Short mmCIF file of C-alpha atoms in Angstrom, two decimals:
data_model
loop_
_atom_site.label_atom_id
_atom_site.label_comp_id
_atom_site.label_asym_id
_atom_site.label_seq_id
_atom_site.Cartn_x
_atom_site.Cartn_y
_atom_site.Cartn_z
CA UNK Q 119 28.97 -170.80 -40.65
CA UNK Q 120 30.52 -168.34 -43.12
CA UNK Q 121 30.48 -170.91 -45.89
CA UNK Q 122 26.80 -171.66 -45.22
CA UNK Q 123 25.98 -167.97 -45.65
CA UNK Q 124 28.05 -167.86 -48.85
CA UNK Q 125 26.09 -170.82 -50.26
CA UNK Q 126 22.79 -169.14 -49.29
CA UNK Q 127 23.89 -165.86 -50.95
CA UNK Q 128 24.89 -167.76 -54.08
CA UNK Q 129 21.52 -169.51 -54.22
CA UNK Q 130 19.54 -166.32 -53.72
CA UNK Q 131 21.44 -164.72 -56.59
CA UNK Q 132 20.80 -167.79 -58.72
CA UNK Q 133 17.06 -167.82 -57.98
CA UNK Q 134 16.63 -164.58 -59.89
CA UNK Q 135 18.48 -166.04 -62.88
CA UNK Q 136 17.14 -169.60 -62.73
CA UNK Q 137 13.58 -169.35 -63.98
CA UNK Q 138 12.87 -173.09 -63.56
CA UNK Q 139 13.48 -172.95 -59.81
CA UNK Q 140 11.88 -169.52 -59.50
CA UNK Q 141 8.62 -170.78 -61.02
CA UNK Q 142 8.56 -173.67 -58.55
CA UNK Q 143 8.72 -171.21 -55.68
CA UNK Q 144 6.14 -168.68 -56.83
CA UNK Q 145 3.65 -170.77 -58.79
CA UNK Q 146 1.51 -172.09 -55.93
CA UNK Q 147 1.49 -168.93 -53.78
CA UNK Q 148 0.29 -166.92 -56.80
CA UNK Q 149 -2.24 -169.58 -57.81
CA UNK Q 150 -3.57 -169.63 -54.25
CA UNK Q 151 -4.09 -165.87 -54.22
CA UNK Q 152 -5.81 -165.94 -57.60
CA UNK Q 153 -8.04 -168.98 -57.00
CA UNK Q 154 -9.09 -167.99 -53.47
CA UNK Q 155 -10.20 -164.60 -54.73
CA UNK Q 156 -11.61 -165.65 -58.09
CA UNK Q 157 -13.53 -168.86 -57.37
CA UNK Q 158 -16.27 -169.04 -54.77
CA UNK Q 159 -18.71 -171.97 -55.17
CA UNK Q 160 -21.61 -172.94 -52.95
CA UNK Q 161 -20.68 -175.78 -50.61
CA UNK Q 162 -16.98 -175.39 -51.23
CA UNK Q 163 -15.02 -175.88 -47.98
CA UNK Q 164 -13.48 -172.79 -46.49
CA UNK Q 165 -9.96 -172.04 -47.74
CA UNK Q 166 -10.18 -175.03 -50.07
CA UNK Q 167 -7.53 -173.78 -52.50
CA UNK Q 168 -5.17 -172.57 -49.76
CA UNK Q 169 -5.13 -176.01 -48.13
CA UNK Q 170 -5.01 -177.94 -51.41
CA UNK Q 171 -2.21 -175.86 -52.91
CA UNK Q 172 -0.29 -175.76 -49.63
CA UNK Q 173 0.08 -179.53 -49.71
CA UNK Q 174 0.99 -179.50 -53.40
CA UNK Q 175 3.52 -176.73 -52.73
CA UNK Q 176 5.01 -178.74 -49.87
CA UNK Q 177 5.30 -181.89 -51.97
CA UNK Q 178 6.73 -180.16 -55.01
CA UNK Q 179 8.76 -177.00 -54.46
CA UNK Q 180 11.30 -178.03 -51.78
CA UNK Q 181 11.70 -181.50 -53.21
CA UNK Q 182 12.37 -180.42 -56.81
CA UNK Q 183 14.42 -177.36 -55.86
CA UNK Q 184 16.71 -179.30 -53.53
CA UNK Q 185 17.23 -182.19 -55.96
CA UNK Q 186 17.66 -179.86 -58.97
CA UNK Q 187 20.21 -177.61 -57.26
CA UNK Q 188 22.39 -180.47 -55.97
CA UNK Q 189 22.23 -182.52 -59.16
CA UNK Q 190 23.01 -179.51 -61.37
CA UNK Q 191 26.08 -178.69 -59.28
CA UNK Q 192 27.17 -182.32 -59.50
CA UNK Q 193 26.62 -182.49 -63.25
CA UNK Q 194 28.44 -179.22 -63.97
CA UNK Q 195 31.21 -180.09 -61.50
CA UNK Q 196 30.85 -176.82 -59.65
CA UNK Q 197 30.19 -178.73 -56.44
CA UNK Q 198 33.64 -180.30 -56.65
CA UNK Q 199 35.16 -176.84 -57.05
CA UNK Q 200 33.38 -175.70 -53.88
CA UNK Q 201 34.61 -178.78 -52.03
CA UNK Q 202 38.17 -178.12 -53.25
CA UNK Q 203 37.82 -174.57 -51.95
CA UNK Q 204 37.27 -176.12 -48.54
CA UNK Q 205 33.49 -175.87 -48.34
CA UNK Q 206 32.48 -178.95 -46.32
CA UNK Q 207 29.67 -181.10 -47.77
CA UNK Q 208 27.51 -180.50 -44.69
CA UNK Q 209 28.01 -176.73 -45.06
CA UNK Q 210 26.86 -176.91 -48.66
CA UNK Q 211 23.81 -179.06 -47.86
CA UNK Q 212 22.90 -176.87 -44.89
CA UNK Q 213 23.24 -173.73 -47.03
CA UNK Q 214 21.01 -175.07 -49.81
CA UNK Q 215 18.53 -176.53 -47.30
CA UNK Q 216 18.20 -173.28 -45.33
CA UNK Q 217 17.79 -171.31 -48.54
CA UNK Q 218 15.06 -173.60 -49.91
CA UNK Q 219 13.26 -173.67 -46.55
CA UNK Q 220 13.34 -169.87 -46.20
CA UNK Q 221 12.02 -169.24 -49.70
CA UNK Q 222 9.29 -171.86 -49.23
CA UNK Q 223 8.32 -170.30 -45.91
CA UNK Q 224 8.06 -166.93 -47.62
CA UNK Q 225 5.76 -168.59 -50.17
CA UNK Q 226 3.74 -170.15 -47.35
CA UNK Q 227 3.54 -166.68 -45.80
CA UNK Q 228 1.89 -165.41 -48.97
CA UNK Q 229 -0.49 -168.38 -49.03
CA UNK Q 230 -1.40 -167.73 -45.38
CA UNK Q 231 -2.76 -164.26 -46.12
CA UNK Q 232 -6.28 -165.66 -46.46
CA UNK Q 233 -6.20 -167.35 -43.05
CA UNK Q 234 -7.51 -165.96 -39.81
CA UNK Q 235 -4.79 -164.44 -37.68
CA UNK Q 236 -5.19 -167.08 -34.94
CA UNK Q 237 -4.50 -169.88 -37.44
CA UNK Q 238 -1.48 -168.33 -39.08
CA UNK Q 239 1.14 -169.48 -36.58
CA UNK Q 240 -0.19 -173.05 -36.61
CA UNK Q 241 -0.28 -173.06 -40.40
CA UNK Q 242 3.28 -171.79 -40.73
CA UNK Q 243 4.56 -174.21 -38.10
CA UNK Q 244 2.98 -177.21 -39.83
CA UNK Q 245 4.14 -176.03 -43.25
CA UNK Q 246 7.64 -175.45 -41.86
CA UNK Q 247 7.79 -179.04 -40.60
CA UNK Q 248 6.51 -180.38 -43.92
CA UNK Q 249 9.08 -178.33 -45.85
CA UNK Q 250 11.90 -179.77 -43.72
CA UNK Q 251 10.81 -183.34 -44.52
CA UNK Q 252 10.51 -182.53 -48.25
CA UNK Q 253 13.93 -180.86 -48.20
CA UNK Q 254 15.50 -183.94 -46.62
CA UNK Q 255 13.86 -186.15 -49.24
CA UNK Q 256 14.94 -183.80 -52.06
CA UNK Q 257 18.46 -183.88 -50.59
CA UNK Q 258 18.41 -187.71 -50.73
CA UNK Q 259 17.49 -187.61 -54.41
CA UNK Q 260 20.08 -184.91 -55.16
CA UNK Q 261 22.80 -186.95 -53.44
CA UNK Q 262 21.76 -190.16 -55.13
CA UNK Q 263 21.35 -188.74 -58.66
CA UNK Q 264 24.49 -188.36 -60.76
CA UNK Q 265 23.01 -185.71 -63.01
CA UNK Q 266 19.92 -183.61 -63.61
CA UNK Q 267 18.27 -186.15 -65.88
CA UNK Q 268 18.41 -188.90 -63.24
CA UNK Q 269 17.29 -186.40 -60.62
CA UNK Q 270 14.22 -185.38 -62.65
CA UNK Q 271 13.25 -188.99 -63.30
CA UNK Q 272 13.45 -189.75 -59.60
CA UNK Q 273 11.72 -186.58 -58.45
CA UNK Q 274 8.71 -186.83 -60.75
CA UNK Q 275 7.06 -189.98 -59.31
CA UNK Q 276 7.91 -189.06 -55.70
CA UNK Q 277 6.55 -185.56 -56.21
CA UNK Q 278 3.39 -186.88 -57.87
CA UNK Q 279 2.70 -189.27 -54.98
CA UNK Q 280 3.38 -186.69 -52.28
CA UNK Q 281 1.48 -183.84 -53.95
CA UNK Q 282 -1.42 -185.54 -55.65
CA UNK Q 283 -1.90 -188.39 -53.16
CA UNK Q 284 -3.70 -186.20 -50.59
CA UNK Q 285 -5.81 -184.55 -53.33
CA UNK Q 286 -6.85 -187.88 -54.87
CA UNK Q 287 -7.56 -189.22 -51.37
CA UNK Q 288 -10.43 -186.70 -51.22
CA UNK Q 289 -12.20 -188.62 -53.97
CA UNK Q 290 -11.10 -192.23 -53.51
CA UNK Q 291 -11.24 -194.32 -50.33
CA UNK Q 292 -8.65 -196.86 -51.47
CA UNK Q 293 -6.15 -194.12 -52.26
CA UNK Q 294 -6.91 -192.55 -48.89
CA UNK Q 295 -6.01 -195.82 -47.14
CA UNK Q 296 -2.57 -195.76 -48.77
CA UNK Q 297 -2.08 -191.99 -48.71
CA UNK Q 298 -2.63 -191.87 -44.95
CA UNK Q 299 0.95 -193.11 -44.53
CA UNK Q 300 2.32 -190.02 -46.27
CA UNK Q 301 3.35 -186.97 -44.26
CA UNK Q 302 1.69 -184.73 -46.83
CA UNK Q 303 -1.66 -186.47 -46.26
CA UNK Q 304 -1.31 -186.13 -42.49
CA UNK Q 305 -0.33 -182.48 -42.78
CA UNK Q 306 -3.41 -182.04 -44.93
CA UNK Q 307 -5.45 -183.55 -42.06
CA UNK Q 308 -3.82 -181.15 -39.58
CA UNK Q 309 -4.47 -178.16 -41.85
CA UNK Q 310 -8.14 -179.12 -42.07
CA UNK Q 311 -8.37 -179.11 -38.26
CA UNK Q 312 -6.02 -176.14 -37.81
CA UNK Q 313 -4.95 -177.34 -34.36
CA UNK Q 314 -2.69 -179.84 -32.61
CA UNK Q 315 -5.64 -180.70 -30.35
CA UNK Q 316 -6.97 -184.12 -29.41
CA UNK Q 317 -7.40 -186.73 -32.12
CA UNK Q 318 -4.25 -185.68 -33.96
CA UNK Q 319 -1.99 -188.26 -32.33
CA UNK Q 320 -2.01 -190.55 -35.36
CA UNK Q 321 -1.14 -187.70 -37.74
CA UNK Q 322 1.75 -186.55 -35.57
CA UNK Q 323 3.14 -190.09 -35.22
CA UNK Q 324 2.96 -190.72 -38.99
CA UNK Q 325 4.67 -187.39 -39.71
CA UNK Q 326 7.42 -188.24 -37.21
CA UNK Q 327 7.91 -191.71 -38.71
CA UNK Q 328 8.11 -190.18 -42.21
CA UNK Q 329 10.69 -187.67 -40.97
CA UNK Q 330 12.75 -190.37 -39.24
CA UNK Q 331 12.72 -192.64 -42.31
CA UNK Q 332 13.76 -189.85 -44.69
CA UNK Q 333 16.46 -188.54 -42.35
CA UNK Q 334 17.86 -192.09 -42.05
CA UNK Q 335 17.69 -192.44 -45.84
CA UNK Q 336 19.47 -189.10 -46.22
CA UNK Q 337 22.37 -190.15 -43.99
CA UNK Q 338 22.60 -193.53 -45.70
CA UNK Q 339 22.75 -191.87 -49.13
CA UNK Q 340 25.31 -189.34 -47.88
CA UNK Q 341 27.53 -191.99 -46.28
CA UNK Q 342 27.37 -194.11 -49.38
CA UNK Q 343 27.81 -191.49 -52.09
CA UNK Q 344 28.89 -188.30 -50.33
CA UNK Q 345 28.59 -185.41 -52.74
CA UNK Q 346 30.58 -187.09 -55.52
CA UNK H 197 56.95 -178.40 -52.50
CA UNK H 198 55.32 -181.43 -54.16
CA UNK H 199 56.75 -184.88 -53.48
CA UNK H 200 55.45 -188.07 -54.94
CA UNK H 201 57.18 -191.28 -53.88
CA UNK H 202 56.43 -194.69 -55.34
CA UNK H 203 52.72 -194.05 -55.86
CA UNK H 204 50.52 -196.87 -57.07
CA UNK H 205 46.90 -196.68 -58.12
CA UNK H 206 44.58 -199.22 -59.75
CA UNK H 207 40.96 -199.21 -60.89
CA UNK H 208 39.55 -202.72 -60.63
CA UNK H 209 42.17 -204.94 -62.36
CA UNK H 210 43.83 -202.10 -64.27
CA UNK H 211 46.97 -200.52 -62.81
CA UNK H 212 46.78 -196.83 -63.68
CA UNK H 213 49.88 -195.58 -61.86
CA UNK H 214 52.84 -197.78 -61.13
CA UNK H 215 55.62 -196.49 -58.85
CA UNK H 216 55.44 -192.82 -59.76
CA UNK H 217 58.26 -190.72 -58.27
CA UNK H 218 59.17 -187.05 -58.50
CA UNK H 219 60.07 -184.10 -56.33
CA UNK H 220 59.16 -180.57 -57.43
CA UNK H 221 61.07 -177.71 -55.83
CA UNK H 222 59.42 -174.38 -55.03
CA UNK H 223 58.93 -171.91 -57.87
CA UNK H 224 59.28 -174.40 -60.74
CA UNK H 225 56.91 -175.41 -63.49
CA UNK H 226 56.71 -179.18 -63.69
CA UNK H 227 55.04 -180.74 -66.69
CA UNK H 228 53.57 -184.20 -66.80
CA UNK H 229 53.56 -185.16 -70.43
CA UNK H 230 51.71 -188.14 -71.76
CA UNK H 231 49.06 -189.25 -74.23
CA UNK H 232 45.38 -189.59 -73.33
CA UNK H 233 44.85 -192.41 -70.85
CA UNK H 234 48.43 -192.31 -69.55
CA UNK H 235 47.25 -191.56 -66.00
CA UNK H 236 47.82 -187.78 -65.91
CA UNK H 237 44.41 -186.81 -64.56
CA UNK H 238 44.47 -189.67 -62.06
CA UNK H 239 47.80 -188.42 -60.75
CA UNK H 240 46.60 -184.82 -60.48
CA UNK H 241 43.54 -186.03 -58.58
CA UNK H 242 45.79 -187.95 -56.18
CA UNK H 243 48.08 -184.94 -55.71
CA UNK H 244 45.11 -182.71 -54.92
CA UNK H 245 43.55 -185.16 -52.49
CA UNK H 246 40.53 -185.92 -54.69
CA UNK H 247 41.46 -189.56 -55.08
CA UNK H 248 42.98 -192.09 -52.71
CA UNK H 249 46.04 -194.12 -53.72
CA UNK H 250 47.05 -197.63 -52.75
CA UNK H 251 50.73 -197.35 -51.98
CA UNK H 252 53.48 -194.77 -51.74
CA UNK H 253 53.45 -191.27 -50.32
CA UNK H 254 52.32 -187.87 -51.54
CA UNK H 255 53.45 -184.74 -49.72
CA UNK H 256 52.27 -181.24 -50.54
CA UNK H 257 53.70 -178.21 -48.75
CA UNK H 258 55.57 -180.66 -46.52
CA UNK H 259 52.36 -182.36 -45.36
CA UNK H 260 50.94 -185.71 -46.26
CA UNK H 261 48.17 -184.97 -48.78
CA UNK H 262 45.62 -186.80 -46.61
CA UNK H 263 46.39 -184.52 -43.65
CA UNK H 264 46.03 -181.19 -45.45
CA UNK H 265 44.06 -178.71 -43.36
CA UNK H 266 41.63 -176.10 -44.61
CA UNK H 267 44.39 -173.50 -44.33
CA UNK H 268 46.76 -175.68 -46.39
CA UNK H 269 44.09 -176.09 -49.06
CA UNK H 270 43.82 -172.31 -49.36
CA UNK H 271 47.44 -172.32 -50.55
CA UNK H 272 46.54 -174.60 -53.44
CA UNK H 273 44.78 -173.71 -56.68
CA UNK H 274 43.38 -176.34 -59.01
CA UNK H 275 42.14 -176.05 -62.54
CA UNK H 276 40.78 -179.14 -64.17
CA UNK H 277 39.06 -179.31 -67.51
CA UNK H 278 36.09 -181.05 -65.93
CA UNK H 279 35.64 -178.33 -63.29
CA UNK H 280 32.66 -176.19 -64.22
CA UNK H 281 31.72 -172.58 -63.78
CA UNK H 282 28.36 -171.17 -62.72
CA UNK H 283 26.77 -170.78 -66.14
CA UNK H 284 24.10 -168.23 -65.22
CA UNK H 285 26.55 -166.06 -63.28
CA UNK H 286 28.76 -163.42 -64.82
CA UNK H 287 32.55 -163.66 -64.56
CA UNK H 288 32.49 -161.25 -61.61
CA UNK H 289 29.72 -163.17 -59.84
CA UNK H 290 31.58 -166.44 -60.37
CA UNK H 291 34.65 -165.03 -58.69
CA UNK H 292 32.66 -163.30 -55.93
CA UNK H 293 31.66 -166.69 -54.53
CA UNK H 294 35.27 -167.78 -54.20
CA UNK H 295 36.47 -164.39 -53.01
CA UNK H 296 33.96 -164.73 -50.16
CA UNK H 297 35.06 -168.30 -49.40
CA UNK H 298 38.74 -167.30 -49.28
CA UNK H 299 38.02 -164.02 -47.51
CA UNK H 300 39.47 -161.90 -50.31
CA UNK H 301 38.35 -158.30 -50.85
CA UNK H 302 36.15 -157.93 -53.94
CA UNK H 303 38.51 -155.33 -55.39
CA UNK H 304 40.88 -158.20 -56.25
CA UNK H 305 38.27 -159.69 -58.60
CA UNK H 306 38.67 -156.91 -61.15
CA UNK H 307 42.47 -157.15 -60.94
CA UNK H 308 42.36 -160.92 -61.48
CA UNK H 309 39.98 -160.69 -64.43
CA UNK H 310 42.22 -158.04 -65.99
CA UNK H 311 45.22 -160.30 -65.44
CA UNK H 312 43.63 -163.08 -67.51
CA UNK H 313 42.33 -160.65 -70.15
CA UNK H 314 38.65 -160.82 -69.27
CA UNK H 315 38.21 -157.14 -68.43
CA UNK H 316 35.75 -156.67 -71.30
CA UNK H 317 33.66 -159.70 -70.35
CA UNK H 318 33.33 -159.07 -66.62
CA UNK H 319 29.53 -158.80 -66.68
CA UNK H 320 29.00 -161.46 -69.34
CA UNK H 321 27.23 -164.64 -68.16
CA UNK H 322 29.60 -167.62 -68.23
CA UNK H 323 27.20 -169.46 -70.55
CA UNK H 324 27.98 -166.89 -73.27
CA UNK H 325 31.76 -167.21 -73.02
CA UNK H 326 33.88 -168.91 -75.68
CA UNK H 327 35.98 -171.93 -74.69
CA UNK H 328 39.09 -169.76 -74.46
CA UNK H 329 37.34 -167.18 -72.27
CA UNK H 330 35.93 -169.91 -70.07
CA UNK H 331 39.45 -171.29 -69.59
CA UNK H 332 40.60 -167.81 -68.63
CA UNK H 333 37.76 -167.58 -66.13
CA UNK H 334 38.82 -170.90 -64.64
CA UNK H 335 42.38 -169.61 -64.44
CA UNK H 336 41.15 -166.43 -62.78
CA UNK H 337 39.38 -168.55 -60.18
CA UNK H 338 42.65 -170.38 -59.52
CA UNK H 339 44.73 -167.19 -59.28
CA UNK H 340 42.21 -165.23 -57.20
CA UNK H 341 43.47 -166.35 -53.80
CA UNK H 342 47.17 -166.22 -54.79
CA UNK H 343 47.95 -169.88 -54.11
CA UNK H 344 51.51 -171.11 -53.61
CA UNK H 345 50.93 -174.23 -55.67
CA UNK H 346 48.84 -174.40 -58.82
CA UNK H 347 47.68 -177.59 -60.50
CA UNK H 348 46.62 -177.21 -64.11
CA UNK H 349 45.13 -180.17 -65.93
CA UNK H 350 45.52 -179.68 -69.70
CA UNK H 351 45.04 -175.90 -69.40
CA UNK H 352 45.14 -175.21 -73.12
CA UNK H 353 43.46 -178.31 -74.47
CA UNK H 354 41.26 -177.50 -77.45
CA UNK H 355 42.25 -173.83 -77.61
CA UNK H 356 43.41 -171.90 -80.66
CA UNK H 357 47.15 -171.07 -80.88
CA UNK H 358 46.66 -167.38 -80.06
CA UNK H 359 44.66 -168.06 -76.88
CA UNK H 360 47.14 -170.80 -76.00
CA UNK H 361 50.01 -168.34 -76.25
CA UNK H 362 48.28 -165.78 -74.06
CA UNK H 363 47.57 -168.45 -71.44
CA UNK H 364 51.22 -169.53 -71.54
CA UNK H 365 52.17 -165.91 -70.90
CA UNK H 366 49.88 -165.77 -67.86
CA UNK H 367 51.32 -169.04 -66.51
CA UNK H 368 54.90 -167.78 -66.94
CA UNK H 369 53.99 -164.51 -65.21
CA UNK H 370 52.66 -166.52 -62.27
CA UNK H 371 55.88 -168.51 -62.15
CA UNK H 372 57.81 -165.23 -61.91
CA UNK H 373 55.96 -164.51 -58.66
CA UNK H 374 57.39 -167.70 -57.13
CA UNK H 375 54.40 -169.98 -57.58
CA UNK H 376 55.05 -173.69 -58.06
CA UNK H 377 53.07 -175.00 -61.01
CA UNK H 378 52.22 -178.59 -61.86
CA UNK H 379 50.69 -179.01 -65.26
CA UNK H 380 49.62 -181.95 -67.32
CA UNK H 381 49.64 -181.78 -71.08
CA UNK H 382 49.90 -183.91 -74.18
CA UNK H 383 51.33 -180.98 -76.11
CA UNK H 384 55.12 -181.23 -76.28
CA UNK H 385 55.50 -177.66 -77.53
CA UNK H 386 53.65 -176.42 -74.47
CA UNK H 387 55.84 -178.53 -72.18
CA UNK H 388 59.02 -177.28 -73.85
CA UNK H 389 57.89 -173.65 -73.72
CA UNK H 390 56.73 -173.64 -70.12
CA UNK H 391 58.37 -176.31 -68.04
CA UNK H 392 61.60 -176.34 -66.06
CA UNK H 393 61.19 -180.08 -65.63
CA UNK H 394 59.05 -182.63 -67.42
CA UNK H 395 58.16 -186.21 -66.74
CA UNK H 396 57.06 -188.44 -69.60
CA UNK H 397 54.24 -190.66 -68.41
CA UNK H 398 53.18 -193.75 -70.31
CA UNK H 399 50.68 -196.32 -69.04
CA UNK H 400 51.18 -195.17 -65.46
CA UNK H 401 54.98 -195.29 -65.54
CA UNK H 402 57.36 -192.32 -65.76
CA UNK H 403 59.65 -193.36 -68.58
CA UNK H 404 61.90 -190.29 -68.46
CA UNK H 405 62.21 -187.04 -66.55
CA UNK H 406 64.41 -183.97 -66.56
CA UNK H 407 64.70 -180.55 -68.16
CA UNK H 408 63.15 -180.63 -71.66
CA UNK H 409 66.39 -179.58 -73.40
CA UNK H 410 68.46 -182.10 -71.43
CA UNK H 411 66.10 -184.90 -72.38
CA UNK H 412 66.28 -183.92 -76.03
CA UNK H 413 70.08 -183.77 -75.90
CA UNK H 414 70.25 -187.14 -74.15
CA UNK H 415 68.35 -188.81 -76.96
CA UNK H 416 70.21 -187.09 -79.76
CA UNK H 417 71.60 -190.30 -81.25
CA UNK H 418 71.69 -189.16 -84.87
CA UNK H 419 73.87 -186.09 -84.30
CA UNK H 420 73.38 -184.80 -87.83
CA UNK H 421 73.02 -181.40 -89.45
CA UNK H 422 70.31 -181.10 -92.05
CA UNK H 423 70.67 -178.53 -94.80
CA UNK H 424 68.25 -177.46 -97.47
CA UNK H 425 70.05 -175.89 -100.35
CA UNK H 426 68.92 -173.16 -102.74
CA UNK H 427 69.10 -175.76 -105.50
CA UNK H 428 66.31 -177.68 -103.77
CA UNK H 429 68.66 -180.44 -102.67
CA UNK H 430 68.58 -181.75 -99.07
CA UNK H 431 71.86 -182.60 -97.43
CA UNK H 432 72.66 -184.45 -94.19
CA UNK H 433 76.10 -183.94 -92.66
CA UNK H 434 77.64 -185.39 -89.51
CA UNK H 435 77.49 -183.16 -86.43
CA UNK H 436 81.29 -182.87 -86.08
CA UNK H 437 84.51 -181.13 -87.07
CA UNK H 438 84.66 -182.96 -90.36
CA UNK H 439 81.54 -181.12 -91.62
CA UNK H 440 82.74 -177.61 -90.69
CA UNK H 441 84.65 -176.96 -93.93
CA UNK H 442 81.78 -178.19 -96.11
CA UNK H 443 79.20 -176.06 -94.23
CA UNK H 444 81.50 -173.04 -94.36
CA UNK H 445 81.97 -173.52 -98.12
CA UNK H 446 78.25 -173.76 -98.71
CA UNK H 447 77.60 -170.62 -96.66
CA UNK H 448 80.27 -168.70 -98.55
CA UNK H 449 78.70 -169.81 -101.82
CA UNK H 450 75.27 -168.62 -100.54
CA UNK H 451 73.91 -172.09 -101.27
CA UNK H 452 72.18 -172.72 -97.92
CA UNK H 453 68.51 -171.92 -97.56
CA UNK H 454 67.86 -173.59 -94.16
CA UNK H 455 70.05 -175.39 -91.63
CA UNK H 456 68.96 -177.49 -88.64
CA UNK H 457 70.58 -179.77 -86.13
CA UNK H 458 68.87 -183.14 -85.83
CA UNK H 459 68.28 -183.23 -82.05
CA UNK H 460 64.93 -184.77 -81.21
CA UNK H 461 61.98 -183.07 -79.56
CA UNK H 462 59.93 -184.47 -76.67
CA UNK H 463 57.52 -186.04 -79.13
CA UNK H 464 60.24 -188.09 -80.81
CA UNK H 465 61.82 -189.00 -77.47
CA UNK H 466 58.45 -190.22 -76.26
CA UNK H 467 57.99 -192.19 -79.47
CA UNK H 468 61.43 -193.74 -79.08
CA UNK H 469 60.79 -194.73 -75.46
CA UNK H 470 57.24 -196.01 -75.77
CA UNK H 471 56.48 -196.56 -79.43
CA UNK H 472 53.49 -194.25 -78.98
CA UNK H 473 52.75 -190.70 -80.09
CA UNK H 474 51.87 -188.05 -77.50
CA UNK H 475 48.96 -186.85 -79.59
CA UNK H 476 47.11 -189.60 -81.37
CA UNK H 477 46.06 -187.27 -84.17
CA UNK H 478 49.53 -185.73 -84.55
#
């Protein structure tokens, strides 16, 4: 447990110095605040930007942060030093995962300021679940990638599909048919309804299947490559 | 303290280590000397448990290297050239992480950075450090938790002579505190200056081992005394009684400018044993 806290402390310190990761964390919360307050068009759905950016935030920030942090440590060989200092791989991954999740939740907290109080808990719960799935997927990429360049090339298409898929599905039926199998699309559906009430069974099942697949992928990648 | 018995290691079809044996007692500096590609880094990785081996046995602190516990690992310090530092963090912040992992009070960080001569760069981000300073930071990270065994992989590679000397001084100071040090190098001067024992490694085989001076004496086949005279003439005399009168005469006449015995150094011993140079560019 102590090593997990040390990894979290290290990451928090690094966030202030690492502008690339910092931008990932604050970009969408700030954009949400600005757009929700600056743009009001007739016929525009309520909280349009909050919901749109929430999904983009979920598909981008945890995924890129997780993959970037792990691959950078692998490339610079600092991860090996941690392992030699007796930090277990699971402690490292848990530390980075908890850190990314907490920061993302703080961002989601900022994005939730426009919501009604009764919806806030639901919103944060759904976002929290989505962040976990993105973190697991980002972890897979970080484990699989040997260096930052490989990590970026793998993250970009995955991130684009997860983030832009649900947005493009608003305008295109064919894309919607494919995007419905993504957890980000189903979370988007849940955010539009703002409840776990009836008719959400399909969304919940798809989200669970996504989570199960990515968790299985994560363990496969970890067993195969470890953190080497 | 470190025992390596008949260790074999291959990568695909290539045998990298072939029957490597040595036993390093506590408090000694042991140097593994060999050219690039001899298998030095592979061996250090095996000794530190980073790499598996196919046959033989490796014991560290009396334990099989595969069975080392977390507590055992805290008694070991490793510095490898490929090990990085946290670039965006200052020297202090880099060490804070490891002080926390090892449960060491932060006050020791300042002491350790002073020990390696980084007291003026404590708050400097690692990305702004020179190669020499970065090596010192890596050394500080190794020394921070006062390990009983230290592994140093080419600790002075690519450094200027002055920085190299100061790092040698730090290593010798550590030895004085009873630490056992295993270092790899392709620099025979470094091995001679630092090591109690050296092993010459070539293509995965230890071709000779012993105290550096003993090795040099053992391979002193020429046994000659070389003189450079004030007249500019070079003279070679036999290393024996028969030359004493001649040398004495030349000294009395003030004709000798320099005088050297012809015993070989580790470089020439290595060349004799393997036909290869320790440093390709030497």
